[in-house]
């Protein structure tokens, strides 16, 4: 894509996908054991999509800010 940027899809043993955009910038999609997806944008910034046992999705945007989408049991 030019400018030294590239996309690397890392399907490591930790079950994650890492999108490396070069220049120290990356997005890491963590498919951890806790059934969540964490989009790590580096420098302490991340978005965490928590698919909890209560049937909800919590989008954690760091610094205490989040959006919670309750799917309910219905």
PDB file of C-alpha atoms in Angstrom:
ATOM      1  CA  UNK A   1       0.000   0.000   0.000  1.00  0.00           C
ATOM      2  CA  UNK A   2       3.038   2.205  -0.166  1.00  0.00           C
ATOM      3  CA  UNK A   3       4.654   4.381   2.488  1.00  0.00           C
ATOM      4  CA  UNK A   4       6.130   1.290   4.148  1.00  0.00           C
ATOM      5  CA  UNK A   5       2.756   0.163   5.404  1.00  0.00           C
ATOM      6  CA  UNK A   6       1.715  -3.450   5.310  1.00  0.00           C
ATOM      7  CA  UNK A   7      -0.874  -5.751   6.777  1.00  0.00           C
ATOM      8  CA  UNK A   8       0.245  -8.823   8.675  1.00  0.00           C
ATOM      9  CA  UNK A   9      -2.307 -11.394   9.721  1.00  0.00           C
ATOM     10  CA  UNK A  10      -0.762 -13.255  12.633  1.00  0.00           C
ATOM     11  CA  UNK A  11      -2.662 -16.393  13.641  1.00  0.00           C
ATOM     12  CA  UNK A  12      -0.316 -17.279  16.464  1.00  0.00           C
ATOM     13  CA  UNK A  13      -0.711 -19.813  19.223  1.00  0.00           C
ATOM     14  CA  UNK A  14      -2.419 -17.128  21.286  1.00  0.00           C
ATOM     15  CA  UNK A  15      -5.295 -17.073  18.787  1.00  0.00           C
ATOM     16  CA  UNK A  16      -5.015 -13.490  17.672  1.00  0.00           C
ATOM     17  CA  UNK A  17      -4.885 -11.514  14.487  1.00  0.00           C
ATOM     18  CA  UNK A  18      -2.382  -8.685  14.365  1.00  0.00           C
ATOM     19  CA  UNK A  19      -2.774  -6.022  11.704  1.00  0.00           C
ATOM     20  CA  UNK A  20       0.589  -4.313  11.473  1.00  0.00           C
ATOM     21  CA  UNK A  21       0.508  -0.947   9.743  1.00  0.00           C
ATOM     22  CA  UNK A  22       4.189  -0.201  10.220  1.00  0.00           C
ATOM     23  CA  UNK A  23       5.828   2.776  11.942  1.00  0.00           C
ATOM     24  CA  UNK A  24       4.946   1.237  15.318  1.00  0.00           C
ATOM     25  CA  UNK A  25       1.238   1.403  14.618  1.00  0.00           C
ATOM     26  CA  UNK A  26      -0.749  -1.790  14.772  1.00  0.00           C
ATOM     27  CA  UNK A  27      -4.151  -3.179  15.517  1.00  0.00           C
ATOM     28  CA  UNK A  28      -4.290  -6.466  17.399  1.00  0.00           C
ATOM     29  CA  UNK A  29      -7.472  -8.489  17.464  1.00  0.00           C
ATOM     30  CA  UNK A  30      -7.159 -10.755  20.475  1.00  0.00           C
ATOM     31  CA  UNK A  31      -9.461 -13.791  20.500  1.00  0.00           C
ATOM     32  CA  UNK A  32      -8.624 -14.726  24.067  1.00  0.00           C
ATOM     33  CA  UNK A  33      -9.862 -17.519  26.260  1.00  0.00           C
ATOM     34  CA  UNK A  34     -12.350 -15.158  27.879  1.00  0.00           C
ATOM     35  CA  UNK A  35     -14.395 -14.992  24.675  1.00  0.00           C
ATOM     36  CA  UNK A  36     -13.532 -11.433  23.796  1.00  0.00           C
ATOM     37  CA  UNK A  37     -12.028  -9.551  20.926  1.00  0.00           C
ATOM     38  CA  UNK A  38      -9.486  -6.880  21.805  1.00  0.00           C
ATOM     39  CA  UNK A  39      -8.500  -4.406  19.137  1.00  0.00           C
ATOM     40  CA  UNK A  40      -5.184  -3.030  20.347  1.00  0.00           C
ATOM     41  CA  UNK A  41      -4.159   0.176  18.613  1.00  0.00           C
ATOM     42  CA  UNK A  42      -0.938   0.600  20.567  1.00  0.00           C
ATOM     43  CA  UNK A  43       0.132   3.448  22.852  1.00  0.00           C
ATOM     44  CA  UNK A  44      -2.398   2.288  25.453  1.00  0.00           C
ATOM     45  CA  UNK A  45      -5.349   2.772  23.139  1.00  0.00           C
ATOM     46  CA  UNK A  46      -7.579  -0.194  22.548  1.00  0.00           C
ATOM     47  CA  UNK A  47     -11.130  -1.254  21.938  1.00  0.00           C
ATOM     48  CA  UNK A  48     -12.217  -4.426  23.731  1.00  0.00           C
ATOM     49  CA  UNK A  49     -15.337  -6.241  22.621  1.00  0.00           C
ATOM     50  CA  UNK A  50     -16.312  -8.437  25.554  1.00  0.00           C
ATOM     51  CA  UNK A  51     -18.760 -11.200  24.693  1.00  0.00           C
ATOM     52  CA  UNK A  52     -19.642 -12.123  28.254  1.00  0.00           C
ATOM     53  CA  UNK A  53     -21.507 -15.066  29.679  1.00  0.00           C
ATOM     54  CA  UNK A  54     -24.558 -12.888  30.307  1.00  0.00           C
ATOM     55  CA  UNK A  55     -25.215 -12.526  26.602  1.00  0.00           C
ATOM     56  CA  UNK A  56     -23.871  -9.027  26.094  1.00  0.00           C
ATOM     57  CA  UNK A  57     -21.209  -7.284  24.113  1.00  0.00           C
ATOM     58  CA  UNK A  58     -19.123  -4.667  25.879  1.00  0.00           C
ATOM     59  CA  UNK A  59     -17.036  -2.356  23.746  1.00  0.00           C
ATOM     60  CA  UNK A  60     -14.295  -1.052  26.001  1.00  0.00           C
ATOM     61  CA  UNK A  61     -12.560   1.995  24.555  1.00  0.00           C
ATOM     62  CA  UNK A  62     -10.145   2.381  27.454  1.00  0.00           C
ATOM     63  CA  UNK A  63      -9.819   5.104  30.096  1.00  0.00           C
ATOM     64  CA  UNK A  64     -13.021   3.862  31.751  1.00  0.00           C
ATOM     65  CA  UNK A  65     -15.173   4.579  28.715  1.00  0.00           C
ATOM     66  CA  UNK A  66     -17.231   1.818  27.208  1.00  0.00           C
ATOM     67  CA  UNK A  67     -20.411   1.035  25.350  1.00  0.00           C
ATOM     68  CA  UNK A  68     -22.395  -2.002  26.478  1.00  0.00           C
ATOM     69  CA  UNK A  69     -24.785  -3.728  24.111  1.00  0.00           C
ATOM     70  CA  UNK A  70     -27.077  -6.026  26.061  1.00  0.00           C
ATOM     71  CA  UNK A  71     -28.332  -8.904  23.943  1.00  0.00           C
ATOM     72  CA  UNK A  72     -30.528 -10.360  26.673  1.00  0.00           C
ATOM     73  CA  UNK A  73     -31.861 -13.882  26.810  1.00  0.00           C
ATOM     74  CA  UNK A  74     -34.924 -13.239  24.651  1.00  0.00           C
TER      75      UNK A  74
END
